[in-house]
XYZ file of C-alpha atoms in Angstrom:
540
model
C 96.294 59.648 95.062
C 98.097 56.665 93.539
C 96.542 54.769 90.644
C 97.361 51.167 89.778
C 96.985 49.594 86.327
C 96.818 46.014 85.105
C 97.099 45.328 81.367
C 96.403 41.946 79.769
C 96.538 40.995 76.089
C 96.205 37.605 74.421
C 98.884 36.992 71.780
C 98.588 35.401 68.335
C 94.818 35.016 68.600
C 94.348 34.149 64.924
C 97.077 31.488 65.100
C 95.368 29.974 68.142
C 92.022 29.919 66.359
C 93.390 28.567 63.058
C 95.631 25.861 64.516
C 93.862 23.241 62.350
C 91.600 23.165 59.286
C 88.714 21.642 61.238
C 85.978 24.262 61.052
C 84.352 23.019 64.244
C 87.575 23.626 66.170
C 87.962 27.049 64.557
C 84.428 27.930 65.642
C 85.079 26.634 69.159
C 88.267 28.685 69.432
C 86.542 31.828 68.128
C 83.758 31.478 70.675
C 86.286 30.781 73.426
C 88.206 33.984 72.660
C 84.946 35.910 72.322
C 83.895 34.821 75.832
C 87.296 35.311 77.465
C 86.728 38.941 78.453
C 83.022 38.471 79.123
C 81.246 36.703 81.980
C 84.301 34.770 83.154
C 86.311 37.993 83.530
C 83.455 39.766 85.283
C 83.239 36.892 87.783
C 86.947 37.225 88.531
C 86.617 41.007 88.891
C 83.754 40.614 91.367
C 85.884 38.325 93.524
C 89.015 40.453 93.353
C 87.711 43.550 95.072
C 86.018 46.867 94.456
C 86.861 50.121 92.743
C 88.003 48.564 89.439
C 87.464 50.413 86.142
C 88.058 49.362 82.529
C 89.399 51.559 79.763
C 89.369 48.563 77.423
C 87.585 45.207 77.591
C 87.195 42.830 74.668
C 89.017 41.202 71.796
C 91.140 39.119 74.169
C 92.457 42.187 75.998
C 91.697 44.335 79.024
C 93.103 47.478 80.634
C 92.073 47.718 84.281
C 92.591 50.546 86.812
C 92.057 51.103 90.517
C 93.256 53.180 93.429
C 93.141 49.967 95.474
C 96.532 48.256 95.102
C 95.333 44.977 96.622
C 92.491 44.625 94.109
C 94.893 45.007 91.173
C 97.373 42.558 92.698
C 94.633 39.967 93.235
C 93.638 40.285 89.581
C 97.268 39.986 88.461
C 97.615 36.717 90.394
C 94.185 35.194 89.783
C 93.497 36.069 86.137
C 96.503 34.248 84.575
C 95.519 31.084 86.464
C 91.977 31.356 85.133
C 93.155 31.947 81.548
C 95.475 28.926 81.595
C 92.588 26.728 82.683
C 89.948 28.392 80.524
C 92.023 28.629 77.317
C 94.871 26.083 77.423
C 97.998 27.006 75.416
C 96.776 30.539 74.675
C 99.764 32.860 74.808
C 99.340 36.150 76.637
C 101.271 39.022 78.165
C 100.468 41.077 81.239
C 101.944 43.993 83.145
C 101.317 46.256 86.115
C 102.062 49.918 86.676
C 101.387 52.740 89.075
C 101.434 56.527 89.012
C 99.824 59.678 90.291
C 97.096 59.335 87.648
C 95.489 56.576 85.610
C 97.386 57.877 82.599
C 100.759 57.668 84.385
C 99.959 54.161 85.642
C 99.041 53.091 82.110
C 102.247 54.493 80.622
C 104.391 52.532 83.060
C 102.416 49.313 82.563
C 102.335 49.731 78.785
C 106.122 49.930 78.569
C 106.406 46.712 80.576
C 103.783 45.082 78.356
C 105.742 46.103 75.263
C 108.896 44.530 76.709
C 107.029 41.356 77.678
C 105.855 40.809 74.088
C 109.450 40.154 73.031
C 110.209 37.600 75.765
C 109.712 33.953 74.674
C 107.456 31.969 76.972
C 108.512 28.473 78.007
C 105.914 25.733 77.622
C 105.826 23.609 80.754
C 105.673 20.690 81.169
C 107.421 19.423 78.059
C 106.065 16.174 76.644
C 108.353 13.089 76.740
C 109.110 11.187 73.491
C 106.667 8.304 74.242
C 103.727 10.696 74.654
C 100.760 10.263 72.311
C 100.412 13.239 69.986
C 97.434 14.973 68.456
C 97.601 14.049 64.774
C 96.575 17.457 63.470
C 98.558 19.764 65.751
C 101.529 17.636 66.823
C 100.937 18.671 70.443
C 100.898 16.091 73.273
C 97.469 14.501 73.642
C 95.593 14.680 76.937
C 92.411 12.792 76.006
C 90.611 10.724 73.385
C 87.856 12.573 71.594
C 84.998 10.401 70.299
C 82.484 11.669 67.786
C 78.852 10.997 68.596
C 78.268 9.086 65.365
C 80.773 6.603 63.919
C 80.088 4.851 60.637
C 82.997 2.435 61.065
C 83.555 1.311 64.693
C 86.776 -0.461 63.653
C 88.505 2.849 62.856
C 89.926 4.478 66.013
C 87.484 2.778 68.422
C 88.900 4.931 71.236
C 88.433 8.096 69.241
C 91.025 10.659 68.185
C 93.920 11.736 70.451
C 93.645 15.488 71.051
C 95.753 18.034 72.900
C 94.478 20.251 75.713
C 93.698 23.264 73.515
C 91.826 21.198 70.919
C 89.837 19.394 73.604
C 88.785 22.731 75.028
C 87.766 24.076 71.609
C 85.633 20.960 71.096
C 83.656 21.655 74.264
C 79.983 21.783 73.270
C 79.425 25.199 74.825
C 82.052 26.679 72.501
C 81.626 25.019 69.108
C 77.851 25.274 69.480
C 78.093 28.881 70.653
C 76.648 31.857 68.801
C 78.158 34.898 70.545
C 80.468 35.813 67.656
C 77.961 34.978 64.910
C 75.281 37.064 66.630
C 77.529 40.100 66.293
C 77.250 39.620 62.504
C 73.585 38.585 62.408
C 71.875 39.349 65.754
C 68.822 37.144 65.153
C 70.697 34.121 63.786
C 70.906 30.778 65.577
C 73.710 28.220 65.632
C 71.998 26.173 62.924
C 72.289 29.142 60.544
C 76.082 28.865 60.275
C 78.194 26.049 58.750
C 80.464 23.752 60.756
C 82.013 21.558 58.052
C 84.345 22.714 55.289
C 85.167 19.184 54.111
C 82.441 16.871 55.423
C 83.548 13.376 56.357
C 81.936 10.275 57.764
C 81.571 10.163 61.512
C 80.629 13.750 62.291
C 77.927 14.884 64.702
C 74.361 14.689 63.464
C 73.611 18.402 63.804
C 76.608 19.768 61.910
C 75.954 21.927 58.854
C 78.066 21.616 55.738
C 79.496 24.754 54.182
C 77.078 25.724 51.370
C 79.413 25.517 48.396
C 78.131 25.963 44.855
C 77.905 22.412 43.450
C 81.458 21.025 43.202
C 83.113 24.430 43.459
C 85.083 24.323 46.729
C 86.636 27.771 46.434
C 86.722 29.842 49.612
C 88.186 33.198 50.590
C 89.705 34.445 53.817
C 89.176 38.157 54.356
C 91.175 40.227 56.819
C 90.473 43.922 57.379
C 92.152 46.446 59.645
C 91.572 50.134 60.365
C 93.990 52.773 59.116
C 96.177 54.899 61.367
C 94.474 54.078 64.657
C 97.899 53.987 66.278
C 98.513 57.615 65.354
C 95.103 58.588 66.650
C 95.773 56.851 69.973
C 98.948 58.922 70.271
C 96.899 62.089 69.759
C 94.333 60.859 72.284
C 97.144 60.231 74.767
C 98.250 63.838 74.322
C 94.718 64.953 75.216
C 94.743 62.603 78.212
C 97.923 64.247 79.468
C 96.022 67.520 79.713
C 92.848 65.900 81.074
C 94.293 63.177 83.279
C 91.166 62.793 85.365
C 89.319 61.756 82.178
C 91.876 59.264 80.856
C 89.836 56.125 81.614
C 86.647 57.662 80.226
C 88.354 58.930 77.053
C 89.896 55.607 76.126
C 86.868 53.541 77.127
C 84.550 55.650 74.975
C 87.000 55.576 72.081
C 87.350 51.781 72.317
C 83.573 51.391 72.435
C 83.158 53.669 69.407
C 85.597 51.668 67.264
C 84.030 48.378 68.344
C 80.537 49.682 67.565
C 81.570 50.912 64.104
C 83.241 47.609 63.227
C 80.337 45.523 64.481
C 77.685 47.592 62.714
C 79.670 47.464 59.465
C 79.904 43.675 59.766
C 76.145 43.465 60.310
C 75.378 45.651 57.305
C 77.690 43.626 55.045
C 76.165 40.379 56.314
C 72.635 41.635 55.706
C 73.430 42.938 52.213
C 75.647 40.149 50.860
C 75.506 36.956 52.920
C 71.874 36.754 53.977
C 70.397 36.752 50.425
C 72.702 33.855 49.490
C 71.842 31.455 52.302
C 71.338 27.838 51.284
C 68.594 26.114 53.281
C 69.049 28.841 55.856
C 72.837 28.396 56.185
C 75.089 31.427 55.642
C 77.908 30.956 53.077
C 80.474 32.210 55.598
C 81.927 31.690 59.052
C 83.204 34.547 61.252
C 86.619 34.015 62.830
C 87.509 37.286 64.591
C 85.694 40.559 65.213
C 87.486 42.779 67.683
C 88.435 46.451 67.803
C 89.063 47.490 64.198
C 89.923 43.932 63.074
C 87.724 41.538 61.126
C 88.612 38.075 59.870
C 85.993 35.939 58.166
C 85.792 32.876 55.938
C 83.463 33.514 52.968
C 82.453 31.555 49.884
C 84.680 32.787 47.070
C 81.936 34.150 44.807
C 80.829 36.602 47.528
C 84.193 37.621 48.978
C 84.849 40.839 47.075
C 81.288 42.102 47.458
C 81.284 41.409 51.218
C 84.639 43.154 51.633
C 83.504 46.181 49.642
C 80.293 46.506 51.670
C 82.165 46.162 54.954
C 84.876 48.706 54.127
C 82.414 51.342 52.955
C 80.095 50.710 55.911
C 83.036 50.946 58.321
C 83.906 54.414 57.018
C 80.269 55.522 57.325
C 79.722 54.038 60.784
C 82.999 55.419 62.115
C 81.811 58.865 61.008
C 78.622 58.390 63.051
C 80.522 57.199 66.127
C 83.213 59.885 65.964
C 80.651 62.662 65.534
C 79.008 61.563 68.779
C 82.367 61.200 70.507
C 83.440 64.699 69.487
C 80.283 66.188 70.971
C 80.217 64.160 74.187
C 83.892 64.503 75.123
C 84.719 67.802 73.389
C 87.349 66.375 71.055
C 87.217 68.636 67.969
C 90.553 67.391 66.622
C 89.302 63.860 66.000
C 89.049 63.002 62.273
C 85.655 62.937 60.594
C 85.920 59.214 59.930
C 88.220 56.218 59.850
C 89.026 54.152 56.816
C 90.190 50.554 56.605
C 92.078 48.321 54.194
C 91.585 44.648 53.423
C 93.337 41.588 52.090
C 91.469 38.748 50.354
C 92.930 35.310 49.660
C 91.097 32.930 47.323
C 91.934 29.230 47.611
C 90.554 25.717 47.732
C 88.939 24.715 51.024
C 91.630 22.065 51.544
C 94.436 24.650 51.765
C 95.940 25.252 55.260
C 93.828 28.049 56.684
C 96.520 29.447 58.966
C 98.787 30.029 55.952
C 95.957 31.621 53.991
C 95.237 33.903 56.918
C 98.863 35.013 57.153
C 98.757 35.883 53.456
C 95.477 37.788 53.938
C 97.118 39.858 56.691
C 100.098 40.404 54.403
C 97.815 41.595 51.596
C 96.050 43.947 54.000
C 99.405 45.458 54.999
C 100.304 45.813 51.331
C 97.045 47.664 50.645
C 97.795 49.979 53.571
C 101.274 50.638 52.209
C 99.917 51.491 48.754
C 97.226 53.736 50.246
C 99.656 55.588 52.510
C 101.914 56.237 49.536
C 99.040 58.209 47.983
C 97.840 60.119 51.042
C 99.403 59.489 54.434
C 97.168 62.048 56.160
C 93.857 60.696 54.866
C 94.536 57.078 53.942
C 92.191 55.836 51.174
C 90.023 52.756 51.650
C 91.575 50.018 49.526
C 92.034 46.285 49.129
C 94.435 43.763 47.629
C 93.668 40.178 46.653
C 95.398 37.049 45.407
C 94.375 33.554 44.367
C 96.540 30.737 45.715
C 97.276 28.072 43.107
C 100.265 26.374 44.757
C 100.487 24.323 47.925
C 103.268 26.519 49.275
C 101.803 29.840 50.426
C 104.443 32.588 50.341
C 104.289 36.193 51.537
C 102.926 38.686 49.034
C 106.215 40.433 48.237
C 107.704 37.087 47.177
C 104.539 36.210 45.246
C 104.816 39.486 43.336
C 108.450 38.809 42.553
C 108.342 35.111 41.672
C 104.774 34.412 40.471
C 103.407 37.637 39.039
C 106.411 39.438 37.526
C 108.250 38.447 34.347
C 111.006 40.762 33.252
C 109.516 44.221 33.635
C 105.908 43.011 33.228
C 103.696 42.443 36.268
C 100.301 40.710 35.968
C 98.553 42.788 38.650
C 97.883 46.378 39.680
C 98.375 45.209 43.300
C 95.876 47.478 45.074
C 92.465 48.984 44.292
C 90.716 51.971 45.872
C 87.003 51.860 46.629
C 86.481 55.580 46.126
C 87.472 57.685 43.069
C 90.258 60.232 42.849
C 92.500 58.551 45.412
C 95.529 58.065 43.169
C 94.954 54.304 42.980
C 93.215 52.142 40.359
C 89.495 52.079 41.092
C 87.890 48.762 42.007
C 84.759 49.594 40.021
C 86.822 50.026 36.836
C 88.358 46.593 37.368
C 84.892 45.112 37.894
C 83.649 46.721 34.668
C 86.601 45.123 32.870
C 85.811 41.793 34.535
C 82.179 42.098 33.468
C 83.279 42.827 29.903
C 85.204 39.554 29.817
C 82.605 37.386 31.544
C 79.320 38.656 30.101
C 80.229 40.062 26.675
C 82.290 37.035 25.652
C 85.618 38.733 25.186
C 88.190 36.052 24.612
C 89.050 34.937 28.139
C 91.095 31.990 26.846
C 93.119 34.270 24.569
C 93.819 36.648 27.449
C 94.938 33.752 29.622
C 97.121 32.536 26.756
C 98.619 36.022 26.401
C 99.625 36.051 30.073
C 101.059 32.567 29.641
C 103.157 33.690 26.680
C 104.469 36.650 28.681
C 105.461 34.207 31.417
C 107.473 32.076 28.987
C 108.408 34.226 25.980
C 107.988 37.976 26.371
C 109.193 38.628 22.817
C 106.185 36.856 21.256
C 103.600 38.633 23.404
C 103.288 41.952 21.464
C 102.708 40.124 18.177
C 100.057 37.853 19.729
C 98.364 40.823 21.384
C 98.239 42.797 18.125
C 96.772 39.782 16.337
C 94.095 39.480 19.041
C 93.237 43.147 18.588
C 92.932 42.709 14.822
C 90.503 39.821 15.282
C 88.456 41.764 17.844
C 88.363 44.803 15.541
C 86.891 42.668 12.773
C 84.408 40.763 14.959
C 83.324 43.291 17.587
C 84.869 46.730 17.368
C 82.523 48.183 20.024
C 83.705 45.706 22.655
C 87.300 46.454 21.750
C 86.611 50.178 22.192
C 85.112 49.480 25.621
C 88.163 47.404 26.485
C 90.508 50.263 25.517
C 88.552 52.840 27.506
C 88.567 50.686 30.629
C 92.305 50.153 30.263
C 92.683 53.927 30.066
C 90.679 54.321 33.276
C 93.061 51.858 34.946
C 96.141 53.811 33.897
C 97.075 52.140 30.607
C 97.487 54.920 28.048
C 97.666 54.774 24.227
C 101.454 55.052 24.588
C 101.346 51.466 25.887
C 100.128 50.186 22.522
C 102.476 47.192 22.375
C 100.874 45.447 25.391
C 98.006 46.176 27.836
C 100.408 47.258 30.581
C 101.172 50.615 32.174
C 104.185 52.593 30.987
C 106.203 51.827 27.860
C 108.777 49.265 26.793
C 111.497 51.350 28.461
C 109.722 51.477 31.852
C 111.376 49.676 34.767
C 108.111 48.030 35.811
C 104.845 47.785 33.899
C 101.601 46.570 35.474
C 98.384 45.154 34.050
C 94.901 44.458 35.465
C 94.456 41.412 33.210
C 95.989 39.061 35.761
C 93.516 40.382 38.343
C 90.629 39.738 35.945
C 91.879 36.176 35.439
C 92.113 35.681 39.222
C 88.547 36.854 39.848
C 87.216 34.696 37.025
C 89.094 31.593 38.176
C 87.957 32.125 41.777
C 84.354 32.501 40.606
C 83.870 35.901 42.246
C 80.608 37.447 41.038
C 81.005 40.981 42.411
C 79.413 43.580 40.148
C 80.431 47.245 39.731
C 78.509 49.764 41.805
C 78.291 52.538 39.236
C 79.526 53.757 35.896
C 83.200 53.536 34.887
C 85.364 56.628 35.344
C 85.438 56.896 31.538
C 82.394 57.076 29.288
C 81.487 53.717 27.741
C 79.155 53.699 24.750
C 76.784 50.768 24.353
């Protein structure tokens, strides 16, 4: 028997969603992507023929199999036409394969899909020079979009020129949709989530402003991704080679398990962190992507670290539940007990370009993964990295480390924090205890900031200033200074580093400090509190 496979994957989904800073368009794009592999796909499948089975469906992707060649060929012809109409300008790749089993058909199609990802796609038709352009995307406009309420009819009486993709995102059924938000809070309605980051005159009457704290317009973009799923899929493929008749079932159940773990973790984090901080019923966040083991969400800055921590820990717990069931149902004893995930958090002003902030968040997530793998590549620790953007130009994290956070051999960050103890990385809770010491016990925040500033300009003066600060603290509050020293010790700064609160000694090639991270959290207004006691004993 010959099996036929059709693989489809949308490309650059986050870039498509974050093409502009207009939150309404971001919401519309998120809902559009969320619905792409839902009812519209099922309608196409029903018209294409019978005998079609999914091993994956969701997150802008599908893997479809059948022993009926004509059904697969109809899908391969019809589905791209539907996508181009349903989601204008969305990039995607597709491929077909065949073999004596579903697994063999997938392998052939997957290789073609991999090759297709590297082939540039021409955009046709090209717009001529006289064409009107969308002012926020630069793409050729196809229509004028008029808001329902205009305070000044003399400004753009025709409305705003918008391109095809933007016009589609602004369709009422998308930007007023709740499919994605309901995966975070199942009982929420569309009026429970914000639609304006920077409210302006002329918006629709039913839009909700983002519930900032007074005049504090700090936001955070969070991106999380599971660890080592690629390696696990390779192991699952090896099992499928031995149990070829179960290939579709194995991968469908695995995909469903990962999706269920991610979604449940998002719901638990939303319930624990976001729901108690609603303002007039509006959540201080807006989901952007939730698919597979990926999560991207926009959160008010003061809640970002706490939400991320809750999600990462819940993901590990929920993956354990799902994998335990999967092991029993499909007799897969070699599956790990749980999955872990890493995260990147970017703090910034709401006016910053969101697509650049998102790229940095992904970069930070990759950096956290790299740091975690360096400690234990077989059982990657749950960890996170964060950064606060203070410049208009948003660089990648390696360049930020080199040009913004490192001066000589002194680096103002520990780069990555583990959420669980004894992982070989600095512990997030120890950093939060240090942050609490500065913010609630009135340790000299301004002096610490000044110390980092001196290091940035004149490293030679820094040890003398630091010693003077310690002398003053010893006279005024010796107990707080003792707490400070013990927390530094927990974060890897030993008594041998007496000249400055950095790891290593003066002769070390690179010395790191958590003080820059404390400054970042304070400046961003993050209010995350430690979960438990520090890893060293602190006397009150």
